[in-house]
mmCIF file of C-alpha atoms (C1' of nucleotides) in Angstrom:
data_model
loop_
_atom_site.group_PDB
_atom_site.id
_atom_site.type_symbol
_atom_site.label_atom_id
_atom_site.label_comp_id
_atom_site.label_asym_id
_atom_site.label_seq_id
_atom_site.Cartn_x
_atom_site.Cartn_y
_atom_site.Cartn_z
ATOM 1 C CA MET A 1 0.000 0.000 0.000
ATOM 2 C CA LYS A 2 1.323 3.323 -1.038
ATOM 3 C CA ILE A 3 1.362 5.352 2.179
ATOM 4 C CA ILE A 4 0.927 8.982 1.352
ATOM 5 C CA ASP A 5 2.439 11.634 3.567
ATOM 6 C CA LYS A 6 0.016 12.817 6.141
ATOM 7 C CA PRO A 7 -2.725 14.600 4.231
ATOM 8 C CA ARG A 8 -3.697 17.994 5.421
ATOM 9 C CA ILE A 9 -6.789 17.928 7.507
ATOM 10 C CA SER A 10 -9.736 19.839 6.235
ATOM 11 C CA ARG A 11 -12.943 20.056 8.163
ATOM 12 C CA GLN A 12 -14.620 17.682 5.737
ATOM 13 C CA ARG A 13 -11.817 15.162 5.828
ATOM 14 C CA ARG A 14 -11.732 15.118 9.600
ATOM 15 C CA ILE A 15 -15.476 14.663 9.932
ATOM 16 C CA ILE A 16 -15.606 11.919 7.330
ATOM 17 C CA LEU A 17 -12.950 10.031 9.249
ATOM 18 C CA GLU A 18 -14.660 10.648 12.594
ATOM 19 C CA GLU A 19 -18.009 9.432 11.333
ATOM 20 C CA LEU A 20 -16.496 6.304 9.865
ATOM 21 C CA GLN A 21 -14.686 5.584 13.111
ATOM 22 C CA LYS A 22 -17.936 5.920 15.028
ATOM 23 C CA VAL A 23 -19.605 2.965 13.439
ATOM 24 C CA LYS A 24 -18.865 -0.703 13.485
ATOM 25 C CA SER A 25 -20.743 -1.272 10.281
ATOM 26 C CA HIS A 26 -18.951 -1.118 6.983
ATOM 27 C CA PRO A 27 -20.764 1.669 5.236
ATOM 28 C CA SER A 28 -20.826 2.525 1.561
ATOM 29 C CA ALA A 29 -19.817 5.968 0.310
ATOM 30 C CA GLN A 30 -23.473 6.948 0.106
ATOM 31 C CA GLU A 31 -24.095 5.886 3.691
ATOM 32 C CA ILE A 32 -21.053 7.825 4.855
ATOM 33 C CA TYR A 33 -22.312 10.797 2.886
ATOM 34 C CA ASP A 34 -25.624 10.576 4.724
ATOM 35 C CA MET A 35 -23.868 10.398 8.074
ATOM 36 C CA VAL A 36 -21.551 13.295 7.318
ATOM 37 C CA ARG A 37 -24.334 15.427 5.945
ATOM 38 C CA ARG A 38 -25.986 15.519 9.353
ATOM 39 C CA ARG A 39 -22.976 17.504 10.543
ATOM 40 C CA LEU A 40 -22.053 19.232 7.292
ATOM 41 C CA PRO A 41 -25.265 19.731 5.367
ATOM 42 C CA ARG A 42 -23.529 21.251 2.359
ATOM 43 C CA VAL A 43 -20.916 18.555 1.865
ATOM 44 C CA SER A 44 -20.931 16.985 -1.572
ATOM 45 C CA LEU A 45 -20.863 13.344 -2.488
ATOM 46 C CA GLY A 46 -17.825 13.970 -4.664
ATOM 47 C CA THR A 47 -15.934 15.272 -1.643
ATOM 48 C CA VAL A 48 -16.826 12.151 0.276
ATOM 49 C CA TYR A 49 -15.501 9.952 -2.513
ATOM 50 C CA ARG A 50 -12.332 12.010 -2.888
ATOM 51 C CA ASN A 51 -11.628 11.901 0.822
ATOM 52 C CA LEU A 52 -12.349 8.235 1.240
ATOM 53 C CA GLU A 53 -9.832 7.626 -1.512
ATOM 54 C CA ILE A 54 -7.218 9.826 0.158
ATOM 55 C CA LEU A 55 -7.821 8.401 3.618
ATOM 56 C CA ALA A 56 -7.409 4.911 2.212
ATOM 57 C CA GLU A 57 -4.196 5.863 0.406
ATOM 58 C CA SER A 58 -2.782 7.302 3.585
ATOM 59 C CA GLY A 59 -3.570 4.174 5.523
ATOM 60 C CA LEU A 60 -6.150 5.669 7.860
ATOM 61 C CA ILE A 61 -9.044 3.625 6.564
ATOM 62 C CA ARG A 62 -9.443 0.586 4.402
ATOM 63 C CA LYS A 63 -11.392 -0.015 1.239
ATOM 64 C CA LEU A 64 -13.040 -3.409 1.143
ATOM 65 C CA GLU A 65 -12.339 -4.882 -2.257
ATOM 66 C CA SER A 66 -14.386 -7.999 -1.967
ATOM 67 C CA SER A 67 -17.595 -8.914 -3.669
ATOM 68 C CA GLY A 68 -20.639 -6.752 -3.947
ATOM 69 C CA ALA A 69 -21.896 -4.034 -6.202
ATOM 70 C CA GLN A 70 -20.827 -1.108 -4.144
ATOM 71 C CA ARG A 71 -17.627 -0.530 -2.305
ATOM 72 C CA ARG A 72 -17.543 -0.391 1.473
ATOM 73 C CA PHE A 73 -15.160 1.219 3.900
ATOM 74 C CA ASP A 74 -13.731 0.214 7.252
ATOM 75 C CA SER A 75 -11.845 2.271 9.817
ATOM 76 C CA GLU A 76 -10.691 -0.768 11.774
ATOM 77 C CA MET A 77 -7.119 -1.183 10.634
ATOM 78 C CA GLY A 78 -6.191 -4.220 12.714
ATOM 79 C CA LYS A 79 -5.996 -7.529 10.905
ATOM 80 C CA HIS A 80 -9.342 -9.235 10.810
ATOM 81 C CA TYR A 81 -11.736 -10.948 8.463
ATOM 82 C CA HIS A 82 -15.285 -10.229 7.384
ATOM 83 C CA VAL A 83 -18.472 -12.226 7.011
ATOM 84 C CA ARG A 84 -21.017 -10.998 4.538
ATOM 85 C CA CYS A 85 -24.680 -11.920 4.688
ATOM 86 C CA LEU A 86 -25.831 -13.511 1.461
ATOM 87 C CA ARG A 87 -29.341 -12.151 1.816
ATOM 88 C CA CYS A 88 -28.931 -8.610 3.117
ATOM 89 C CA ASP A 89 -25.261 -7.958 2.378
ATOM 90 C CA ARG A 90 -24.545 -6.788 5.921
ATOM 91 C CA ILE A 91 -20.906 -7.263 6.884
ATOM 92 C CA VAL A 92 -19.495 -7.856 10.347
ATOM 93 C CA ASP A 93 -15.985 -8.403 11.612
ATOM 94 C CA LEU A 94 -14.516 -11.705 12.606
ATOM 95 C CA PRO A 95 -11.622 -11.788 15.025
ATOM 96 C CA PHE A 96 -8.328 -12.559 13.375
ATOM 97 C CA LYS A 97 -7.240 -16.137 13.511
ATOM 98 C CA PRO A 98 -4.118 -16.762 11.510
ATOM 99 C CA LEU A 99 -4.731 -19.147 8.650
ATOM 100 C CA GLY A 100 -1.099 -19.583 7.751
ATOM 101 C CA SER A 101 0.228 -18.230 4.526
ATOM 102 C CA LEU A 102 -2.353 -19.503 2.139
ATOM 103 C CA GLU A 103 -0.376 -18.123 -0.748
ATOM 104 C CA ASN A 104 2.548 -20.429 -0.021
ATOM 105 C CA ASN A 105 0.379 -23.340 -1.036
ATOM 106 C CA PHE A 106 0.206 -21.981 -4.532
ATOM 107 C CA SER A 107 3.405 -20.260 -5.487
ATOM 108 C CA GLY A 108 5.253 -22.367 -7.980
ATOM 109 C CA LEU A 109 1.959 -23.425 -9.536
ATOM 110 C CA THR A 110 1.713 -20.208 -11.501
ATOM 111 C CA ASP A 111 3.953 -17.659 -13.137
ATOM 112 C CA TYR A 112 2.173 -14.929 -11.195
ATOM 113 C CA LEU A 113 4.014 -13.484 -8.242
ATOM 114 C CA ILE A 114 1.485 -14.120 -5.497
ATOM 115 C CA MET A 115 1.572 -11.342 -2.947
ATOM 116 C CA GLY A 116 -1.462 -12.003 -0.831
ATOM 117 C CA TYR A 117 -5.086 -12.926 -0.851
ATOM 118 C CA ARG A 118 -8.527 -11.543 -0.304
ATOM 119 C CA LEU A 119 -10.729 -13.664 1.841
ATOM 120 C CA GLU A 120 -14.309 -13.049 2.792
ATOM 121 C CA PHE A 121 -16.652 -15.435 4.520
ATOM 122 C CA VAL A 122 -20.255 -15.611 3.473
ATOM 123 C CA GLY A 123 -23.308 -16.825 5.274
ATOM 124 C CA LEU A 124 -26.457 -15.607 6.929
ATOM 125 C CA CYS A 125 -26.817 -12.974 9.598
ATOM 126 C CA PRO A 126 -29.112 -13.818 12.515
ATOM 127 C CA GLU A 127 -32.085 -11.911 11.096
ATOM 128 C CA CYS A 128 -31.804 -13.527 7.714
ATOM 129 C CA GLN A 129 -31.481 -16.979 9.229
ATOM 130 C CA HIS A 130 -34.975 -16.476 10.598
ATOM 131 C CA GLN A 131 -36.271 -15.171 7.305
ATOM 132 C CA GLU A 132 -34.840 -18.208 5.566
ATOM 133 C CA LEU A 133 -36.646 -20.535 7.927
ATOM 134 C CA ALA A 134 -39.772 -18.621 7.079
ATOM 135 C CA GLY A 135 -39.296 -19.548 3.462
ATOM 136 C CA GLY A 136 -37.375 -16.648 1.928
ATOM 137 C CA LYS A 137 -35.142 -17.039 -1.053
ATOM 138 C CA LEU A 138 -31.397 -16.648 -1.152
ATOM 139 C CA LYS A 139 -30.245 -13.910 -3.466
ATOM 140 C CA GLU A 140 -27.318 -16.038 -4.462
ATOM 141 C CA ALA A 141 -25.168 -18.669 -2.889
ATOM 142 C CA VAL A 142 -21.548 -19.475 -2.502
ATOM 143 C CA LYS A 143 -20.152 -19.662 -5.937
ATOM 144 C CA GLU A 144 -16.442 -19.096 -5.704
ATOM 145 C CA MET B 1 -26.845 -21.662 -5.447
ATOM 146 C CA LYS B 2 -30.359 -21.683 -6.760
ATOM 147 C CA ILE B 3 -30.194 -23.998 -9.729
ATOM 148 C CA ILE B 4 -32.825 -22.983 -12.186
ATOM 149 C CA ASP B 5 -34.462 -25.598 -14.355
ATOM 150 C CA LYS B 6 -32.714 -25.997 -17.639
ATOM 151 C CA PRO B 7 -33.317 -22.776 -19.518
ATOM 152 C CA ARG B 8 -34.515 -23.064 -23.026
ATOM 153 C CA ILE B 9 -31.753 -22.641 -25.500
ATOM 154 C CA SER B 10 -32.049 -19.781 -27.887
ATOM 155 C CA ARG B 11 -29.494 -19.176 -30.576
ATOM 156 C CA GLN B 12 -28.072 -16.233 -28.625
ATOM 157 C CA ARG B 13 -27.876 -18.101 -25.357
ATOM 158 C CA ARG B 14 -26.121 -21.043 -26.943
ATOM 159 C CA ILE B 15 -23.567 -18.889 -28.708
ATOM 160 C CA ILE B 16 -22.839 -16.825 -25.604
ATOM 161 C CA LEU B 17 -22.143 -20.019 -23.696
ATOM 162 C CA GLU B 18 -20.030 -21.456 -26.504
ATOM 163 C CA GLU B 19 -17.926 -18.345 -26.798
ATOM 164 C CA LEU B 20 -17.319 -18.209 -23.077
ATOM 165 C CA GLN B 21 -16.330 -21.873 -23.039
ATOM 166 C CA LYS B 22 -13.831 -21.251 -25.819
ATOM 167 C CA VAL B 23 -11.610 -18.949 -23.814
ATOM 168 C CA LYS B 24 -9.487 -19.484 -20.761
ATOM 169 C CA SER B 25 -9.555 -15.805 -19.882
ATOM 170 C CA HIS B 26 -12.257 -14.466 -17.628
ATOM 171 C CA PRO B 27 -13.955 -11.959 -19.872
ATOM 172 C CA SER B 28 -16.230 -9.095 -18.918
ATOM 173 C CA ALA B 29 -19.725 -8.788 -20.364
ATOM 174 C CA GLN B 30 -18.442 -6.278 -22.894
ATOM 175 C CA GLU B 31 -15.678 -8.625 -24.017
ATOM 176 C CA ILE B 32 -18.175 -11.455 -24.356
ATOM 177 C CA TYR B 33 -20.427 -9.126 -26.308
ATOM 178 C CA ASP B 34 -17.541 -8.400 -28.696
ATOM 179 C CA MET B 35 -16.847 -12.102 -29.116
ATOM 180 C CA VAL B 36 -20.473 -12.995 -29.693
ATOM 181 C CA ARG B 37 -21.007 -10.155 -32.109
ATOM 182 C CA ARG B 38 -18.549 -11.700 -34.528
ATOM 183 C CA ARG B 39 -21.035 -14.538 -34.943
ATOM 184 C CA LEU B 40 -24.252 -12.633 -34.291
ATOM 185 C CA PRO B 41 -23.696 -9.095 -35.504
ATOM 186 C CA ARG B 42 -27.128 -7.896 -34.381
ATOM 187 C CA VAL B 43 -26.994 -9.205 -30.829
ATOM 188 C CA SER B 44 -27.510 -6.572 -28.174
ATOM 189 C CA LEU B 45 -25.479 -5.944 -25.064
ATOM 190 C CA GLY B 46 -28.643 -6.231 -22.987
ATOM 191 C CA THR B 47 -29.176 -9.742 -24.289
ATOM 192 C CA VAL B 48 -25.644 -10.662 -23.336
ATOM 193 C CA TYR B 49 -26.202 -9.405 -19.801
ATOM 194 C CA ARG B 50 -29.543 -11.134 -19.492
ATOM 195 C CA ASN B 51 -28.137 -14.430 -20.683
ATOM 196 C CA LEU B 52 -25.033 -14.308 -18.557
ATOM 197 C CA GLU B 53 -27.322 -13.835 -15.588
ATOM 198 C CA ILE B 54 -29.507 -16.761 -16.565
ATOM 199 C CA LEU B 55 -26.560 -19.030 -17.351
ATOM 200 C CA ALA B 56 -25.080 -18.227 -13.961
ATOM 201 C CA GLU B 57 -28.362 -18.901 -12.178
ATOM 202 C CA SER B 58 -28.653 -22.237 -13.877
ATOM 203 C CA GLY B 59 -25.159 -23.209 -12.864
ATOM 204 C CA LEU B 60 -23.655 -23.355 -16.337
ATOM 205 C CA ILE B 61 -21.240 -20.514 -15.772
ATOM 206 C CA ARG B 62 -19.940 -18.602 -12.803
ATOM 207 C CA LYS B 63 -19.941 -14.902 -12.044
ATOM 208 C CA LEU B 64 -16.767 -13.584 -10.443
ATOM 209 C CA GLU B 65 -17.658 -10.925 -7.921
ATOM 210 C CA SER B 66 -15.281 -8.108 -7.244
ATOM 211 C CA SER B 67 -16.559 -4.805 -6.057
ATOM 212 C CA GLY B 68 -16.186 -1.582 -7.932
ATOM 213 C CA ALA B 69 -14.551 -3.123 -10.946
ATOM 214 C CA GLN B 70 -16.431 -4.829 -13.672
ATOM 215 C CA ARG B 71 -17.810 -8.281 -13.320
ATOM 216 C CA ARG B 72 -16.114 -11.190 -15.033
ATOM 217 C CA PHE B 73 -17.397 -14.565 -16.055
ATOM 218 C CA ASP B 74 -15.941 -18.045 -16.025
ATOM 219 C CA SER B 75 -17.221 -21.184 -17.691
ATOM 220 C CA GLU B 76 -14.880 -23.476 -15.767
ATOM 221 C CA MET B 77 -17.164 -24.945 -13.145
ATOM 222 C CA GLY B 78 -14.650 -27.236 -11.437
ATOM 223 C CA LYS B 79 -13.367 -26.108 -8.067
ATOM 224 C CA HIS B 80 -10.398 -23.845 -8.440
ATOM 225 C CA TYR B 81 -9.029 -20.513 -7.278
ATOM 226 C CA HIS B 82 -8.055 -17.343 -9.078
ATOM 227 C CA VAL B 83 -5.106 -14.991 -8.970
ATOM 228 C CA ARG B 84 -5.730 -11.435 -10.009
ATOM 229 C CA CYS B 85 -2.979 -9.109 -11.165
ATOM 230 C CA LEU B 86 -2.884 -5.954 -9.091
ATOM 231 C CA ARG B 87 -1.636 -3.862 -11.983
ATOM 232 C CA CYS B 88 -3.569 -5.056 -15.015
ATOM 233 C CA ASP B 89 -6.415 -6.959 -13.381
ATOM 234 C CA ARG B 90 -5.855 -10.037 -15.514
ATOM 235 C CA ILE B 91 -7.122 -13.204 -13.823
ATOM 236 C CA VAL B 92 -5.830 -16.727 -14.261
ATOM 237 C CA ASP B 93 -6.825 -20.017 -12.702
ATOM 238 C CA LEU B 94 -4.942 -21.796 -9.978
ATOM 239 C CA PRO B 95 -5.332 -25.534 -9.600
ATOM 240 C CA PHE B 96 -7.445 -26.512 -6.656
ATOM 241 C CA LYS B 97 -5.563 -27.424 -3.528
ATOM 242 C CA PRO B 98 -7.830 -28.066 -0.590
ATOM 243 C CA LEU B 99 -7.311 -25.578 2.184
ATOM 244 C CA GLY B 100 -9.444 -27.366 4.700
ATOM 245 C CA SER B 101 -12.679 -25.852 5.827
ATOM 246 C CA LEU B 102 -11.547 -22.370 6.608
ATOM 247 C CA GLU B 103 -14.981 -21.522 7.868
ATOM 248 C CA ASN B 104 -14.730 -24.061 10.680
ATOM 249 C CA ASN B 105 -12.051 -21.904 12.262
ATOM 250 C CA PHE B 106 -14.598 -19.179 12.765
ATOM 251 C CA SER B 107 -18.006 -20.572 13.457
ATOM 252 C CA GLY B 108 -18.855 -20.005 17.059
ATOM 253 C CA LEU B 109 -17.087 -16.661 16.978
ATOM 254 C CA THR B 110 -20.052 -14.972 15.365
ATOM 255 C CA ASP B 111 -23.810 -15.202 15.305
ATOM 256 C CA TYR B 112 -23.688 -15.419 11.539
ATOM 257 C CA LEU B 113 -24.236 -18.828 10.027
ATOM 258 C CA ILE B 114 -21.067 -19.192 8.021
ATOM 259 C CA MET B 115 -21.710 -21.098 4.844
ATOM 260 C CA GLY B 116 -18.535 -20.660 2.886
ATOM 261 C CA TYR B 117 -15.906 -18.235 1.782
ATOM 262 C CA ARG B 118 -14.667 -16.335 -1.203
ATOM 263 C CA LEU B 119 -10.970 -16.414 -1.724
ATOM 264 C CA GLU B 120 -8.964 -14.700 -4.404
ATOM 265 C CA PHE B 121 -5.219 -14.404 -4.575
ATOM 266 C CA VAL B 122 -3.600 -11.205 -5.707
ATOM 267 C CA GLY B 123 -0.180 -10.512 -7.105
ATOM 268 C CA LEU B 124 1.587 -9.651 -10.305
ATOM 269 C CA CYS B 125 1.339 -11.357 -13.658
ATOM 270 C CA PRO B 126 4.632 -12.006 -15.468
ATOM 271 C CA GLU B 127 4.337 -8.954 -17.699
ATOM 272 C CA CYS B 128 3.608 -6.634 -14.821
ATOM 273 C CA GLN B 129 6.469 -8.034 -12.780
ATOM 274 C CA HIS B 130 8.767 -6.728 -15.497
ATOM 275 C CA GLN B 131 7.023 -3.381 -15.594
ATOM 276 C CA GLU B 132 7.423 -3.106 -11.840
ATOM 277 C CA LEU B 133 11.147 -3.740 -12.083
ATOM 278 C CA ALA B 134 11.250 -0.998 -14.674
ATOM 279 C CA GLY B 135 9.884 1.392 -12.099
ATOM 280 C CA GLY B 136 6.136 1.316 -12.597
ATOM 281 C CA LYS B 137 3.733 2.026 -9.795
ATOM 282 C CA LEU B 138 1.346 -0.409 -8.217
ATOM 283 C CA LYS B 139 -2.239 0.596 -8.606
ATOM 284 C CA GLU B 140 -2.851 -0.642 -5.110
ATOM 285 C CA ALA B 141 -1.458 -3.289 -2.874
ATOM 286 C CA VAL B 142 -2.707 -6.002 -0.623
ATOM 287 C CA LYS B 143 -4.895 -4.372 1.895
ATOM 288 C CA GLU B 144 -7.097 -7.035 3.381
ATOM 289 C "C1'" DT C 1 -0.053 33.656 -0.393
ATOM 290 C "C1'" DT C 2 -0.513 29.385 -2.563
ATOM 291 C "C1'" DG C 3 -1.859 25.226 -3.836
ATOM 292 C "C1'" DC C 4 -4.736 21.617 -2.050
ATOM 293 C "C1'" DA C 5 -9.681 20.934 -1.090
ATOM 294 C "C1'" DT C 6 -14.400 21.973 -1.960
ATOM 295 C "C1'" DG C 7 -19.367 22.269 -4.037
ATOM 296 C "C1'" DC C 8 -21.656 21.541 -7.920
ATOM 297 C "C1'" DA C 9 -22.857 19.393 -11.988
ATOM 298 C "C1'" DA C 10 -21.794 16.863 -15.785
ATOM 299 C "C1'" DA C 11 -19.608 12.792 -17.551
ATOM 300 C "C1'" DC C 12 -18.407 8.140 -17.158
ATOM 301 C "C1'" DG C 13 -18.578 2.960 -17.465
ATOM 302 C "C1'" DT C 14 -21.259 -0.797 -16.217
ATOM 303 C "C1'" DT C 15 -25.530 -2.923 -15.584
ATOM 304 C "C1'" DT C 16 -30.613 -3.066 -15.612
ATOM 305 C "C1'" DT C 17 -35.068 -2.303 -17.475
ATOM 306 C "C1'" DG C 18 -39.366 -0.980 -20.358
ATOM 307 C "C1'" DC C 19 -41.262 -1.848 -24.536
ATOM 308 C "C1'" DA C 20 -42.908 -3.687 -28.714
ATOM 309 C "C1'" DC C 21 -41.636 -7.353 -31.680
ATOM 310 C "C1'" DT C 22 -39.901 -12.167 -32.769
ATOM 311 C "C1'" DG C 23 -39.272 -16.934 -32.859
ATOM 312 C "C1'" DG C 24 -38.655 -21.515 -30.475
ATOM 313 C "C1'" DA C 25 -41.078 -25.239 -28.152
ATOM 314 C "C1'" DT D 1 -50.012 -20.791 -30.523
ATOM 315 C "C1'" DC D 2 -47.977 -18.198 -26.907
ATOM 316 C "C1'" DC D 3 -44.827 -16.827 -23.865
ATOM 317 C "C1'" DA D 4 -39.816 -16.596 -23.139
ATOM 318 C "C1'" DG D 5 -36.392 -14.249 -25.509
ATOM 319 C "C1'" DT D 6 -34.845 -10.402 -28.347
ATOM 320 C "C1'" DG D 7 -33.115 -5.639 -30.103
ATOM 321 C "C1'" DC D 8 -33.105 -1.145 -28.992
ATOM 322 C "C1'" DA D 9 -32.957 2.740 -26.185
ATOM 323 C "C1'" DA D 10 -33.308 4.936 -22.038
ATOM 324 C "C1'" DA D 11 -32.647 4.777 -17.259
ATOM 325 C "C1'" DA D 12 -30.316 3.491 -13.170
ATOM 326 C "C1'" DC D 13 -26.359 3.081 -10.472
ATOM 327 C "C1'" DG D 14 -21.934 3.868 -8.353
ATOM 328 C "C1'" DT D 15 -18.066 6.539 -9.176
ATOM 329 C "C1'" DT D 16 -14.983 10.059 -11.226
ATOM 330 C "C1'" DT D 17 -13.809 14.525 -13.001
ATOM 331 C "C1'" DG D 18 -13.699 19.586 -14.694
ATOM 332 C "C1'" DC D 19 -14.129 23.896 -13.093
ATOM 333 C "C1'" DA D 20 -14.477 28.044 -10.536
ATOM 334 C "C1'" DT D 21 -14.233 29.197 -5.728
ATOM 335 C "C1'" DG D 22 -12.712 28.657 -0.868
ATOM 336 C "C1'" DC D 23 -9.714 27.813 2.846
ATOM 337 C "C1'" DA D 24 -5.819 25.600 5.654
ATOM 338 C "C1'" DA D 25 -1.025 25.995 6.279
#
DNA sequence: TTGCATGCAAACGTTTTGCACTGGA
DNA sequence: TCCAGTGCAAAACGTTTGCATGCAA
């Protein structure tokens, strides 16, 4: 990760970071925009996107690159994994439990230089487990 | 995965599947559209999207999910993993090597019902390794 | 003072959808 | 026949960008 020298701290940038740090959810840019707008009613969505990008580049937050239509952001920088609900897409943290260096199993089997991996667990959140029992339909299942 | 009853096979649907099965790359919808159009010049991009969706639902192909970027498709249904190049985004297959049930390490640590995981390796393809040595910049690095 | 950051709006690339027509079972 | 499938176009969606203005250092 390219760590950028400490970015200067504008009001908007500070508040975006603060709001993201407040929540344990993993909000999308739009959700962060909604949160920030309660404190800065005139903030623009473009500013939110620009700042999320800069905060991620400077290592203060993390962009989640895993599956899903829209990107999500996380201010928890410690090593951990995520579980995503297959029905409602809600993501929660899992404590870190080292899995060994998965990539070592594969280097030599490809001419790619393997540098790491992206791992995301999928399943059902408690609410959606109940809905499923009640006969709901899964949006999609584990495919990869 | 919700396996849909065998879809009826229109000319377009058959050719989309055939073209995808021809290649070892993991093309985007647009790339598949370009391939199909060589055989069906009047096909529409909407039809390609609709059919890729249906083929995936019926278990004949697989959608690769990766947020933000564009979706890619894979007709190889056997269990395997992917490596994605961090610079050029090119994806290749890795042979399957069982990693154990990663999810078993985590159930009990969450109230989610963990049903599986999505795992993708990241690194540099051979071409981009050379570019890197020549001083190029990584688009992004391993962050999760 | 100066250049990075902002608000706004338009542009962008990808994907989905509404509609009338077509063609496969 | 008749309904799923199609071509076409517009809309939807998340994200990025150009530009004139504003503000932190």
